[in-house]
Short mmCIF file of C-alpha atoms in Angstrom, two decimals:
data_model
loop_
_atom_site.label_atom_id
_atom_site.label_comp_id
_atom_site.label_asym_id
_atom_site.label_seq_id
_atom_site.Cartn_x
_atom_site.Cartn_y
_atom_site.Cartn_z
CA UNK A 1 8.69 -59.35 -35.17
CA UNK A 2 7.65 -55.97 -33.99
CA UNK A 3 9.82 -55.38 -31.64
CA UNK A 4 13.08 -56.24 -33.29
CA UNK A 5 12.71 -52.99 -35.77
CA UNK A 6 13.51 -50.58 -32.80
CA UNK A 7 16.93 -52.02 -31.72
CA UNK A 8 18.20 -52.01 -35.46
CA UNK A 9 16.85 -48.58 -35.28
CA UNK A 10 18.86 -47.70 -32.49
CA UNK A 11 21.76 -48.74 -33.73
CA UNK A 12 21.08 -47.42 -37.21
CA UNK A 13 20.79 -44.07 -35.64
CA UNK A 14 23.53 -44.39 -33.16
CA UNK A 15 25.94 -44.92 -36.31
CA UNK A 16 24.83 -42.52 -38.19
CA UNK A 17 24.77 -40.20 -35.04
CA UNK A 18 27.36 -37.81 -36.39
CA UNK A 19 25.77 -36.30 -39.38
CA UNK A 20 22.04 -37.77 -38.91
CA UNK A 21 19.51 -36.57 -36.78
CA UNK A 22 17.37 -38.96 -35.19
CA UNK A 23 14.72 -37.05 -33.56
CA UNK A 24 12.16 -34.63 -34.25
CA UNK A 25 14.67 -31.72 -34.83
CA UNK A 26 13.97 -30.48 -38.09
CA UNK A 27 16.69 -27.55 -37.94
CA UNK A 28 19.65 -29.61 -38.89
CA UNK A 29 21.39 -29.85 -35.47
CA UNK A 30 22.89 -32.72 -33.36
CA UNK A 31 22.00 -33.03 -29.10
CA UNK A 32 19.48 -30.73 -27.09
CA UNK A 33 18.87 -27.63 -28.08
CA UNK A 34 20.73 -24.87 -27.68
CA UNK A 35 20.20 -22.82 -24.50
CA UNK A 36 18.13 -20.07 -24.18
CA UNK A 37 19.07 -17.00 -21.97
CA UNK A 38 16.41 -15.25 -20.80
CA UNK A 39 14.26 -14.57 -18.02
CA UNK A 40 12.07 -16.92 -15.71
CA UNK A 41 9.03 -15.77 -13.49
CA UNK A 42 8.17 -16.81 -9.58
CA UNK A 43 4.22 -16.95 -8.64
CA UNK A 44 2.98 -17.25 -5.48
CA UNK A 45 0.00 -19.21 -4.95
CA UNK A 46 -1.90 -18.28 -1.64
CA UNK A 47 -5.21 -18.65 -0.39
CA UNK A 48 -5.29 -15.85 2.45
CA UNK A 49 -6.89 -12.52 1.70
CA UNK A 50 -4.69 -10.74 4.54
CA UNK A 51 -0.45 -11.31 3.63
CA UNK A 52 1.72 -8.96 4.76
CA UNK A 53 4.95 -10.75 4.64
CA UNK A 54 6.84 -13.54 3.26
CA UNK A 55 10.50 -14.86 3.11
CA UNK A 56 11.27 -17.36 -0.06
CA UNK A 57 13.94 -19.08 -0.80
CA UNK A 58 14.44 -19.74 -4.91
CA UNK A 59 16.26 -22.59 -5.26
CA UNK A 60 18.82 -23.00 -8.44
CA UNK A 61 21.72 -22.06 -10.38
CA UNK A 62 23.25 -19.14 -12.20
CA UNK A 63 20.19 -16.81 -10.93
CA UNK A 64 20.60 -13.03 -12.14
CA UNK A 65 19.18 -10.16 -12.45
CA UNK A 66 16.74 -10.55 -9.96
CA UNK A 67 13.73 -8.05 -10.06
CA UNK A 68 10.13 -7.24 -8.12
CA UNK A 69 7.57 -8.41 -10.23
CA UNK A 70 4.68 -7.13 -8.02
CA UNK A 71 4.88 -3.37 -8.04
CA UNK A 72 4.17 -1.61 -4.50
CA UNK A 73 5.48 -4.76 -2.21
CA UNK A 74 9.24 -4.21 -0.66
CA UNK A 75 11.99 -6.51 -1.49
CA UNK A 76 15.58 -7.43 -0.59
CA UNK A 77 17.00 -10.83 -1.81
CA UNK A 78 20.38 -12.15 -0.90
CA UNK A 79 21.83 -14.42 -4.02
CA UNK A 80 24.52 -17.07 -3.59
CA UNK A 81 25.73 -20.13 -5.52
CA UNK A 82 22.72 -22.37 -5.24
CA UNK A 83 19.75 -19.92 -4.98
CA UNK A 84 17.93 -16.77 -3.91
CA UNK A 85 16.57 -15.53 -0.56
CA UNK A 86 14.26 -12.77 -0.65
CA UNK A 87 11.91 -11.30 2.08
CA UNK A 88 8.47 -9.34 0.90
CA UNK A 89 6.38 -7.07 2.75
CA UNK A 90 3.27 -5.33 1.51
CA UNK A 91 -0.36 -6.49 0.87
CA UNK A 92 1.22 -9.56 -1.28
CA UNK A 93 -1.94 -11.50 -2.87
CA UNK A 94 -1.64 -14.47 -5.44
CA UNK A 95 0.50 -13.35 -8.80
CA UNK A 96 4.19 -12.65 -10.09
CA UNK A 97 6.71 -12.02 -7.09
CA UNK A 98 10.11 -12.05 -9.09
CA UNK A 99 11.21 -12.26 -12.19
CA UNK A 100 14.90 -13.45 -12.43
CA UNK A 101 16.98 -14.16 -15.19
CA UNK A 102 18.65 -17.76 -15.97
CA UNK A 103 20.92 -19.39 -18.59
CA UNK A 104 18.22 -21.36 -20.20
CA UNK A 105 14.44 -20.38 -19.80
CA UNK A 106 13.72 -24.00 -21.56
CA UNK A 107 14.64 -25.84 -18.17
CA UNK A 108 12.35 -23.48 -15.97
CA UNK A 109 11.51 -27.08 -13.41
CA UNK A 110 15.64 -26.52 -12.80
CA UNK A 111 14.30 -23.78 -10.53
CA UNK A 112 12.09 -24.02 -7.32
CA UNK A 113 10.75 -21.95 -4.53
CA UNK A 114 10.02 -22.54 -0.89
CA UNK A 115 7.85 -19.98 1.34
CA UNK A 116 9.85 -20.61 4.84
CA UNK A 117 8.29 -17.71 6.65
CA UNK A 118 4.78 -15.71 6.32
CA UNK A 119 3.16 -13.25 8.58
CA UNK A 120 -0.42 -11.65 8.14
CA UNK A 121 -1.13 -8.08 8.33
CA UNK A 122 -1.62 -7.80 12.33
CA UNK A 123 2.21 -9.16 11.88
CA UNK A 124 1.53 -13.00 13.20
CA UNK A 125 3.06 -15.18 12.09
CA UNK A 126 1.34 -18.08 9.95
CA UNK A 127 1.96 -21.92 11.98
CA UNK A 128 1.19 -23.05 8.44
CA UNK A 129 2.58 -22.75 5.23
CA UNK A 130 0.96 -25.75 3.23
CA UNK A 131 -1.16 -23.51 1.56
CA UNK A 132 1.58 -21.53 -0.10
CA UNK A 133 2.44 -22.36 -3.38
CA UNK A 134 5.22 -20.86 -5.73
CA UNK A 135 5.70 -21.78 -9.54
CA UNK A 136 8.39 -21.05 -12.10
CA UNK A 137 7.49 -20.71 -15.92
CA UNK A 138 8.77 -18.47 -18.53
CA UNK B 1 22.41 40.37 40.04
CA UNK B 2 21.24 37.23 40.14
CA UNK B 3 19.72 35.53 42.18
CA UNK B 4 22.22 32.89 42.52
CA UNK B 5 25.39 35.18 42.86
CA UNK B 6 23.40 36.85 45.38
CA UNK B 7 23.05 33.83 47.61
CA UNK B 8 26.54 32.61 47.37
CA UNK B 9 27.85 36.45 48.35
CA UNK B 10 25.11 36.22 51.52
CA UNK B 11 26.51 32.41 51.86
CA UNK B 12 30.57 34.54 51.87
CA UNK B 13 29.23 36.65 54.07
CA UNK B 14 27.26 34.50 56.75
CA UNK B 15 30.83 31.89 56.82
CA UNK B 16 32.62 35.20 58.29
CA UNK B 17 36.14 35.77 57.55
CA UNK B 18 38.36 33.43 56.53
CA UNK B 19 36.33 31.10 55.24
CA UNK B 20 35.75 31.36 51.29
CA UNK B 21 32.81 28.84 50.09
CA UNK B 22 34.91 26.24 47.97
CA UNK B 23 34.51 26.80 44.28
CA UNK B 24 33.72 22.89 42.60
CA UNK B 25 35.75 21.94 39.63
CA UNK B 26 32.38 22.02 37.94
CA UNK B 27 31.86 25.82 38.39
CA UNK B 28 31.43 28.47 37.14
CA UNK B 29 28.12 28.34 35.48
CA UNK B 30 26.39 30.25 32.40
CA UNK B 31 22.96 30.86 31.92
CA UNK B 32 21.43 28.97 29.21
CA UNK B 33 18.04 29.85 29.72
CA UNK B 34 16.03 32.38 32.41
CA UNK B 35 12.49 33.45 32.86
CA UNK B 36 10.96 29.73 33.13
CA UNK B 37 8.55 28.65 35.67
CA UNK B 38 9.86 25.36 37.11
CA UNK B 39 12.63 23.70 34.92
CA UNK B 40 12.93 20.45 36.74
CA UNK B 41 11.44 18.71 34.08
CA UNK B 42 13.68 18.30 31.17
CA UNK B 43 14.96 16.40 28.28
CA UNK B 44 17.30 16.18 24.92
CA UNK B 45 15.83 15.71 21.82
CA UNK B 46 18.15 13.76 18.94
CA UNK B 47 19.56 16.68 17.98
CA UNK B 48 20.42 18.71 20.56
CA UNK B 49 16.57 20.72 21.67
CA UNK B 50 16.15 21.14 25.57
CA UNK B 51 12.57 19.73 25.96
CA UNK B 52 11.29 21.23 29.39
CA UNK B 53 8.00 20.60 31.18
CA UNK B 54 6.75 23.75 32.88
CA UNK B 55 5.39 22.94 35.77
CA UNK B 56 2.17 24.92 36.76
CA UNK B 57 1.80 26.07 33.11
CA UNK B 58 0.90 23.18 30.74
CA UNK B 59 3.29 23.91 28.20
CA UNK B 60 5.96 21.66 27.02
CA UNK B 61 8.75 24.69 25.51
CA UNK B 62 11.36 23.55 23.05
CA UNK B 63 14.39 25.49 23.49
CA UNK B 64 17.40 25.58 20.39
CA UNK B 65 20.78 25.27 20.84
CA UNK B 66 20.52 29.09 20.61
CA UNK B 67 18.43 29.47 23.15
CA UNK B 68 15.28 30.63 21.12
CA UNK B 69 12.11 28.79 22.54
CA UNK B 70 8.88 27.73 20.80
CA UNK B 71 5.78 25.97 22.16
CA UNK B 72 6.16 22.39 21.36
CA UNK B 73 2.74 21.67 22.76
CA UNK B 74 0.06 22.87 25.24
CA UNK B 75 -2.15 19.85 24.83
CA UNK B 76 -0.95 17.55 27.83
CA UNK B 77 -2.96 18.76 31.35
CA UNK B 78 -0.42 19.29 34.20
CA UNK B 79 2.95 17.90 32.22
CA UNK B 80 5.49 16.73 34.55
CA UNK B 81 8.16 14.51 33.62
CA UNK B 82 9.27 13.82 29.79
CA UNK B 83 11.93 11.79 27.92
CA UNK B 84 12.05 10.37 24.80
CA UNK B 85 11.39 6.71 23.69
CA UNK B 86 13.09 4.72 20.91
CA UNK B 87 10.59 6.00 18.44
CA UNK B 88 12.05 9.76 19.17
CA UNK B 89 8.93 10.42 20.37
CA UNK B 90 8.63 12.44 23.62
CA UNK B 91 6.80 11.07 26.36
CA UNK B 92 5.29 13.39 29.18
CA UNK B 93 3.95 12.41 32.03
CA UNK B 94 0.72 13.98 33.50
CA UNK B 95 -0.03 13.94 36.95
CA UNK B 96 -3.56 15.82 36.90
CA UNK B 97 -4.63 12.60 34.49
CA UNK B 98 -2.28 9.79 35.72
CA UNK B 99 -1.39 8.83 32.19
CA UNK B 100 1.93 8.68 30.36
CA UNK B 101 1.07 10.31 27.22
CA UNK B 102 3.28 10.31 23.47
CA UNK B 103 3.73 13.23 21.75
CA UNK B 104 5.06 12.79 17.98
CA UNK B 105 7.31 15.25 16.69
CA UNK B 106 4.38 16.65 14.62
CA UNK B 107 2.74 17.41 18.33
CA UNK B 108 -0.07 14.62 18.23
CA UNK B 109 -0.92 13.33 21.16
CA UNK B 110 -1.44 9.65 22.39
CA UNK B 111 -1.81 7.75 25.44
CA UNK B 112 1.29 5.17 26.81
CA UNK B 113 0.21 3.80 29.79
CA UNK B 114 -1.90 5.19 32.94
CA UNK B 115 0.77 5.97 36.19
CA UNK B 116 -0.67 7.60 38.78
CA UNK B 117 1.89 9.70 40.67
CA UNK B 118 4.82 9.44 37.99
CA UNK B 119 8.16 10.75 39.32
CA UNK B 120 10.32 9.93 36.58
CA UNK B 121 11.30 8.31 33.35
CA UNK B 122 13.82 6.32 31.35
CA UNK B 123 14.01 4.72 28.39
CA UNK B 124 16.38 1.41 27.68
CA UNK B 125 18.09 -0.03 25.14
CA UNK B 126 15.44 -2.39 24.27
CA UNK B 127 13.09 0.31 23.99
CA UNK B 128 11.49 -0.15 27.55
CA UNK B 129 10.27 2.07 29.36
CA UNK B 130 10.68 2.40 33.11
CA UNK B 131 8.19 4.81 35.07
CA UNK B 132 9.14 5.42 38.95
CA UNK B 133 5.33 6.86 40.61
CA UNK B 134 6.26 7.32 44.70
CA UNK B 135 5.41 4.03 45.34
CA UNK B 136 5.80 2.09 42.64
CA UNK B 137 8.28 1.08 39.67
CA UNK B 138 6.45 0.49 36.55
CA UNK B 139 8.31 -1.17 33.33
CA UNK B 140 6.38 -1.09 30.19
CA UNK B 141 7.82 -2.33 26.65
CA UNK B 142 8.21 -0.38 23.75
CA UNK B 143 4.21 -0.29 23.12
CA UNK B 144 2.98 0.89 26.67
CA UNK B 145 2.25 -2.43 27.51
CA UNK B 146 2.91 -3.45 31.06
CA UNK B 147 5.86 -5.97 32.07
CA UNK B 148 5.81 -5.87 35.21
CA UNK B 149 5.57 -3.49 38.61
CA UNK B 150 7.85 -3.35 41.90
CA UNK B 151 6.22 -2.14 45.11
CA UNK B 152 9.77 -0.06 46.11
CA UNK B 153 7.79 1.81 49.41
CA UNK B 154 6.23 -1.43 50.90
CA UNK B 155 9.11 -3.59 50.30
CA UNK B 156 11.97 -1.33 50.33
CA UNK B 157 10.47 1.45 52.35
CA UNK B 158 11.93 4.47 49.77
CA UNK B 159 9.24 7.24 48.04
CA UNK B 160 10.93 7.30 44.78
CA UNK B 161 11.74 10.15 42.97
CA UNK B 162 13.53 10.15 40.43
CA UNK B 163 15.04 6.99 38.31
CA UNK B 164 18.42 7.25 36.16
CA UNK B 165 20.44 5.28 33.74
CA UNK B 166 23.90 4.59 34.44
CA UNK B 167 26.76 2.88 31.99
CA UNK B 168 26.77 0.03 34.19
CA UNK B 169 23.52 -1.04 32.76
CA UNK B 170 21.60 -0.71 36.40
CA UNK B 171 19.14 1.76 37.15
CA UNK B 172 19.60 4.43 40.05
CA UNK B 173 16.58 5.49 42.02
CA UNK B 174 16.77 8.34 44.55
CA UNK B 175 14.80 8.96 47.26
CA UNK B 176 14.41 12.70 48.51
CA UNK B 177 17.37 11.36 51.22
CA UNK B 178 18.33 8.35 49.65
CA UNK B 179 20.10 6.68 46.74
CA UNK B 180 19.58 2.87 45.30
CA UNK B 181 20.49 0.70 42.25
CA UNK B 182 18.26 -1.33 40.99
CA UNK B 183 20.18 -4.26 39.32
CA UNK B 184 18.21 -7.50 38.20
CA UNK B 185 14.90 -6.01 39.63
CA UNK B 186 16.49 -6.33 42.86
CA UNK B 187 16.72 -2.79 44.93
CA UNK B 188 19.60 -2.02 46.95
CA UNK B 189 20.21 0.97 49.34
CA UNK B 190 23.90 3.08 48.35
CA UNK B 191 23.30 5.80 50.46
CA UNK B 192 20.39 6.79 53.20
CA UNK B 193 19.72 9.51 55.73
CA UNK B 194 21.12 12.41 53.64
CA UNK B 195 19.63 15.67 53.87
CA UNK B 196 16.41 16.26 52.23
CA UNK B 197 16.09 17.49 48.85
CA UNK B 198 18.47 15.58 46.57
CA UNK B 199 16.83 15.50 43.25
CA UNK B 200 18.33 14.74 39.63
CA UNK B 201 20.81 12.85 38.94
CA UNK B 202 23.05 12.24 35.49
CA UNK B 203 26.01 10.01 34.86
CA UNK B 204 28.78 10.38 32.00
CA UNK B 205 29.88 7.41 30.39
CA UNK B 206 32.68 6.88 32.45
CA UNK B 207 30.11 5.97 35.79
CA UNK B 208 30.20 9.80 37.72
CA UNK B 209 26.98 10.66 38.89
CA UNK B 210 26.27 14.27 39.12
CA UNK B 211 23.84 14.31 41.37
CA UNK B 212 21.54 17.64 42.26
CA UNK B 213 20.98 19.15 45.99
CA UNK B 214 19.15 21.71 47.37
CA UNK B 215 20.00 23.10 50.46
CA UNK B 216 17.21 23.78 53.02
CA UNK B 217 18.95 23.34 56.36
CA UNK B 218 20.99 25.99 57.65
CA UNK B 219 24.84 26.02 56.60
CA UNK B 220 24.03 23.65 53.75
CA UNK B 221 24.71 24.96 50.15
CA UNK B 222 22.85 23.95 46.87
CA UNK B 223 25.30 22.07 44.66
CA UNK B 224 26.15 19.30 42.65
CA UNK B 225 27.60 16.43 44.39
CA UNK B 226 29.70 13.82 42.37
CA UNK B 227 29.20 9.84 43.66
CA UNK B 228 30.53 6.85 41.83
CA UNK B 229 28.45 3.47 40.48
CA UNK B 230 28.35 2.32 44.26
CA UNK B 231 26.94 5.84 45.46
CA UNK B 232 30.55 6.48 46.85
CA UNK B 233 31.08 9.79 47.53
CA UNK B 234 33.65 11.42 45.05
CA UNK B 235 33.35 15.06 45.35
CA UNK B 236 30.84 16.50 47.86
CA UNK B 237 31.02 20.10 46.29
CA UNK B 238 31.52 19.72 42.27
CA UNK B 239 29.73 22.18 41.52
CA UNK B 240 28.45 25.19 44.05
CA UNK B 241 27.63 27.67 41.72
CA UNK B 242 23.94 26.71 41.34
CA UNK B 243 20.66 28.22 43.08
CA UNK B 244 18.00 25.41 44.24
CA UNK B 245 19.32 22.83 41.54
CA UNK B 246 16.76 20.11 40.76
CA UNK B 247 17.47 18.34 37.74
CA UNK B 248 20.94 17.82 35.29
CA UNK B 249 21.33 15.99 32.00
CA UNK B 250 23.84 16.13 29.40
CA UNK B 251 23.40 18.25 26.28
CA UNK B 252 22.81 16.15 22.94
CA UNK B 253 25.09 17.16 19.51
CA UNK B 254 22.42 17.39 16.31
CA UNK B 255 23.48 14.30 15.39
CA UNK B 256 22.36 12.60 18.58
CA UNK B 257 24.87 11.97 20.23
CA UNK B 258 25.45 12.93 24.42
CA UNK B 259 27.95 15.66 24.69
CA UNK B 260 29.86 16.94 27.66
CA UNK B 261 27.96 20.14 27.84
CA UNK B 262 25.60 19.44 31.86
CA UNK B 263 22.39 21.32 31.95
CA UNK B 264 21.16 22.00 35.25
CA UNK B 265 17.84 23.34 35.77
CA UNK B 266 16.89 25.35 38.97
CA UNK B 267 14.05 26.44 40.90
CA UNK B 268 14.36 30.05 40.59
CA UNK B 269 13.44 29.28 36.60
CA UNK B 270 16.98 29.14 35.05
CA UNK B 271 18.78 26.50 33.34
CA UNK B 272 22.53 26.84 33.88
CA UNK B 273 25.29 25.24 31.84
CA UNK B 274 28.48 24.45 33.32
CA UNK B 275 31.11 26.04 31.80
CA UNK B 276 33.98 24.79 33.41
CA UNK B 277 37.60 24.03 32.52
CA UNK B 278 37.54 21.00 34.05
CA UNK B 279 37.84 17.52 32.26
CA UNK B 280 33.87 15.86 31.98
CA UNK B 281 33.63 13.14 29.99
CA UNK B 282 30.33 12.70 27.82
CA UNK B 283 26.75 12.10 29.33
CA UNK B 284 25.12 8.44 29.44
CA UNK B 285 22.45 8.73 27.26
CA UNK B 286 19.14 9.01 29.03
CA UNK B 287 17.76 7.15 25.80
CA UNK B 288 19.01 3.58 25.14
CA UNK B 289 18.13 2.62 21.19
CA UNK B 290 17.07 4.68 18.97
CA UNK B 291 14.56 4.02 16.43
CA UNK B 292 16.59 5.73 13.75
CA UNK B 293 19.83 3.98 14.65
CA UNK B 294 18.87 0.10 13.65
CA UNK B 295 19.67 -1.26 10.47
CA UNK B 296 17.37 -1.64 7.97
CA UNK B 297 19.30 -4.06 5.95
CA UNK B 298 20.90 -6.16 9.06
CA UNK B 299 17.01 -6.27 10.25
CA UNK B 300 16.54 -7.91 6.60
CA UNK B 301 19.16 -9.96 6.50
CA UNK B 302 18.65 -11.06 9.54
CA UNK B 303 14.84 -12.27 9.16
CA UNK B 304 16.29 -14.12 5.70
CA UNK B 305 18.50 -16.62 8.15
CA UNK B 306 21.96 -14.40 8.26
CA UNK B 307 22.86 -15.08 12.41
CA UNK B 308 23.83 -12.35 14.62
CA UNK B 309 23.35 -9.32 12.33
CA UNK B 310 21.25 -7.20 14.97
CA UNK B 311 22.17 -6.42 18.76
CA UNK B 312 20.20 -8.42 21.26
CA UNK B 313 18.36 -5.37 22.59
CA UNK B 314 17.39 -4.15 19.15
CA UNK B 315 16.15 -7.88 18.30
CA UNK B 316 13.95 -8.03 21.39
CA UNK B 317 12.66 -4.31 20.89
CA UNK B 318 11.50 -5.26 17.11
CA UNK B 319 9.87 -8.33 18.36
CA UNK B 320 7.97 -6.31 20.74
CA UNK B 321 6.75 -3.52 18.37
CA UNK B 322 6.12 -6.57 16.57
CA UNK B 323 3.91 -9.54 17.43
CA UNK B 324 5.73 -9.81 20.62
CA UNK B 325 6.15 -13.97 20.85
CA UNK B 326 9.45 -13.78 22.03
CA UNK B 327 11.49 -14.36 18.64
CA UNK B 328 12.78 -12.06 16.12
CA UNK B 329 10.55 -13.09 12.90
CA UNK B 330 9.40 -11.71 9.47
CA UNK B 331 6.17 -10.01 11.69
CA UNK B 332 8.07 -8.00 13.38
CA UNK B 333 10.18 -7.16 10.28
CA UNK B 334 7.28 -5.83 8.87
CA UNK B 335 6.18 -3.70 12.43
CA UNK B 336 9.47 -2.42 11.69
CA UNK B 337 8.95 -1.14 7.99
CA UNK B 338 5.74 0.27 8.78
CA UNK B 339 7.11 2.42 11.72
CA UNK B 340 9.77 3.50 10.33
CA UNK B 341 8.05 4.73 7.29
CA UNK B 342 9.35 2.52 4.52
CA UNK B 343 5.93 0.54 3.57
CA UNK B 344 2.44 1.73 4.03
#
C-alpha cells in the first residue's frame, strides 16, 4: 500500500499549509522564495576567430541597468517592455557581453538571447548564425 | 590699376560715346586673392578654406577666410581639378598621372581611381563621385570603385568640361560652347553653338546658374551669365566686372554650410568676390553628404530594426563604404565606426 501514503500526505500538508512547511525550506517560510534583485550575465558562445559585429536581442522582463561586460567592444542597446536590443562592434570573441540587472537572479532561464545579425571583420555579413550561442546565469 | 579695370575702361573706350558697358547686378567685385598662377581649379573646404589647384605649379594652396595662404600639399604631379568627398577629404585630379588621387586633411596621399583626361568633379549625396575626362563621364562610389562610364563625345558628340550640381538633383555638363543636363544618365543638350570659352558654372539653391565666360571674339566681354535649370537665359550680363573668368563656387561658413558669398577665379591669377548689393541666395553645395553630418545613433538604431531612421542616400553610401551588397546591415555599421574614428 505504497502508494496510498503520498495522497494522505498531500492532503496532510495541504491542511496544514498555513503554518507548516512542507518542503525542504528549512527557514521557516511559506511559497517560493523570496526574490532576489540582482544582476544576470549574457555570454556569447562563438566559434569564429574573426567577429567584428553582432546585433542581440535579450529577451525578458523588467531588464535594467544594462552594462558592457566586455571592455574595448562598442555598445548601444535599445530597452523596451519585453527585452533588450543591443548592437556590438569590436574584435568580440567568446565571453561576457552584458551584464544587466533583473528582479530575481534565481529565475535567470526567464531571460534569453538571440544573435539576429553578425558580420566578420572585412564587414560581411555571416549567412549563418547556428553557431552563435548566448547564455544567461548569475 | 588692375588689370581688370583696365580692360573694362579700354572696353568704355572702344564702345565710343554713348554707349556705357552695362554694369550686372552681380558687380562690383573685390579681390579676395591676387598673385596666383591659374585659379581655375578650386574648392570649399567644411569650414570655409578656398582649396585651389595651381595649375603649372604642383601645389595645392589653402587660402583662410582671411586671405592668408599655406601649402596644403605639393605631393600630387600636375594637380588639376579638386573637390571634396563625403569623407572631407579632398580629391585632386592629376592629369600628368591620369589618377584621381585623396588627400586627407593630415596631407597623405592616396589613389581614387585612374581618369585619364579629368575635366571635372562632383561629389553626391550618396557619396559618389562623378569624374567628367573630355570624352568620357566616369561615376565611382564612395570607395573609387567604378559604377559605371558614359561615352558623352561618341554618343552625344560634346568634349566635356566641366560637370556641376544643381538643386534639381541633375547634373550640368558644359561643353566649351555648350550646356547639358544629365538627368537619369540620359544627356540632353540646353544650349549649343555659344561662343567659345564658357567654363565654370555654380548654382544657388534656388536653381540660378552662374555660369563663367571668357571673351575671345571681338566685342564680346568676360562675364558671368545667369541661366535657369533648363539653360534659359536669365541675365546675359550678371556680372561684367571680371577679367578672363573661369571658374565660380559659393563660399562655405566654418560650420559647413554654402553661403552667398561667389568666388570667381580668373586667368590673370585673381580670385574675385562679388560684392554686390544685390539679392543671391545661398550656393548648392558642390558636396552632397557629408561624412560628419550622419547620425551615429540613427545609423545604430537603425541596424537594431528601428525603420526609416537614416536618409536613403546616407543608407546606400554606408552600405557602400561597407560590404557593398546592396542593404544597409550591421557590416556596414561597423565600416562606419571605423571611419569615422569611433572603434579601432
Amino acid at each position: 500500500m505504497r502508494n496510498s501514503r503520498i495522497p494522505v500526505a498531500i492532503v496532510l500538508c495541504a491542511l496544514l499549509s498555513t503554518s507548516v512547511s512542507c518542503g525542504d525550506d528549512d527557514n521557516g517560510s511559506t511559497g517560493p522564495p523570496d526574490p532576489v534583485p540582482g544582476t544576470l550575465t549574457l555570454t556569447l558562445g562563438t566559434v569564429h576567430l574573426d567577429d567584428g559585429a553582432l546585433v542581440l536581442r535579450l529577451q525578458g522582463a523588467a531588464i535594467s541597468q544594462v552594462e558592457l561586460a566586455a571592455p574595448g567592444l562598442y555598445l548601444r542597446f535599445l530597452e523596451d517592455q519585453t527585452g533588450v536590443t543591443a548592437v556590438f562592434v569590436g574584435d568580440i570573441v567568446s565571453g561576457d557581453l552584458l551584464s544587466f540587472h533583473v528582479p530575481d537572479v534565481n529565475r535567470p532561464d526567464s531571460y534569453s538571447g538571440t544573435v539576429l545579425e553578425a558580420a566578420d571583420r572585412s564587414n560581411a555579413v555571416r549567412g549563418s548564425l547556428a553557431e552563435y550561442t548566448l547564455t544567461v546565469a548569475p | 590699376m588692375r588689370a581688370r579695370v583696365a580692360v573694362l575702361a579700354a572696353t568704355f573706350l572702344a564702345a565710343g560715346p554713348g554707349t556705357v558697358l552695362a554694369q550686372g547686378p552681380g558687380d562690383p567685385t573685390t579681390v579676395f586673392a591676387e598673385g596666383l598662377n591659374n585659379p581655375c581649379r578650386i574648392a570649399f573646404d567644411s569650414v570655409g578654406n578656398l582649396l585651389v589647384a595651381e595649375l603649372g605649379l604642383g601645389e595645392i594652396l589653402k587660402i583662410d577666410p582671411s586671405g592668408t595662404r599655406t601649402l596644403f600639399t605639393d605631393q600630387i604631379e600636375d594637380p588639376r581639378w579638386v573637390t571634396f568627398d563625403a569623407f572631407g577629404w579632398l580629391l585632386v585630379t592629376s592629369h600628368a598621372n591620369a589618377m584621381v588621387y585623396r588627400v586627407s586633411p593630415l596631407g597623405e596621399v592616396t589613389e581614387f581611381a585612374a581618369v585619364d583626361g579629368a575635366v571635372g568633379m562632383v561629389t553626391r549625396p550618396d557619396g559618389s563621385v562623378w569624374v567628367a575626362a573630355v570624352d568620357t563621364l566616369w561615376h565611382f562610389d564612395a570607395m573609387g570603385r567604378q559604377l559605371e562610364a558614359i561615352e558623352t563625345l561618341d554618343t552625344y558628340g560634346i568634349a566635356v568640361r566641366g560637370i556641376y550640381p544643381a538643386p534639381n538633383d541633375d547634373l550640368y555638363l558644359t561643353g566649351s560652347a555648350s550646356l547639358w543636363k544629365m538627368s537619369g544618365g540620359t544627356l540632353q543638350n540646353l544650349q549649343a553653338d555659344l561662343q567659345y570659352r564658357w567654363w565654370g558654372m555654380a548654382f544657388d539653391v534656388s536653381g540660378n546658374g552662374y555660369w563663367a565666360h571668357e571673351a575671345i571674339d571681338e566685342g564680346d566681354i568676360d562675364r558671368l551669365s545667369l541661366v535657369d535649370l533648363e539653360g534659359n537665359w536669365l541675365n546675359d550680363s550678371w556680372l561684367t566686372d571680371v577679367v578672363d573668368p573661369c571658374r565660380c563656387a559659393f563660399g562655405r561658413n566654418p560650420d559647413g554650410s554654402t553661403n552667398s558669398d561667389l568666388y570667381i577665379g580668373q586667368r590673370d591669377g585673381t580670385i574675385v568676390k562679388t560684392a554686390s548689393g544685390a539679392p543671391l541666395a545661398a550656393g548648392w553645395p558642390v558636396v552632397g553628404l557629408r561624412f560628419s553630418q550622419i547620425d551615429e545613433a540613427a545609423a545604430a538604431d537603425e541596424v537594431m530594426g528601428v525603420p526609416d531612421l537614416l536618409p536613403d542616400p546616407t543608407r546606400v553610401f554606408l552600405d557602400v563604404i561597407g560590404n557593398n551588397d546592396d542593404s544597409y546591415d550591421v557590416g556596414d555599421f561597423r565600416a562606419y565606426l571605423i571611419a569615422a574614428g569611433v572603434v579601432n
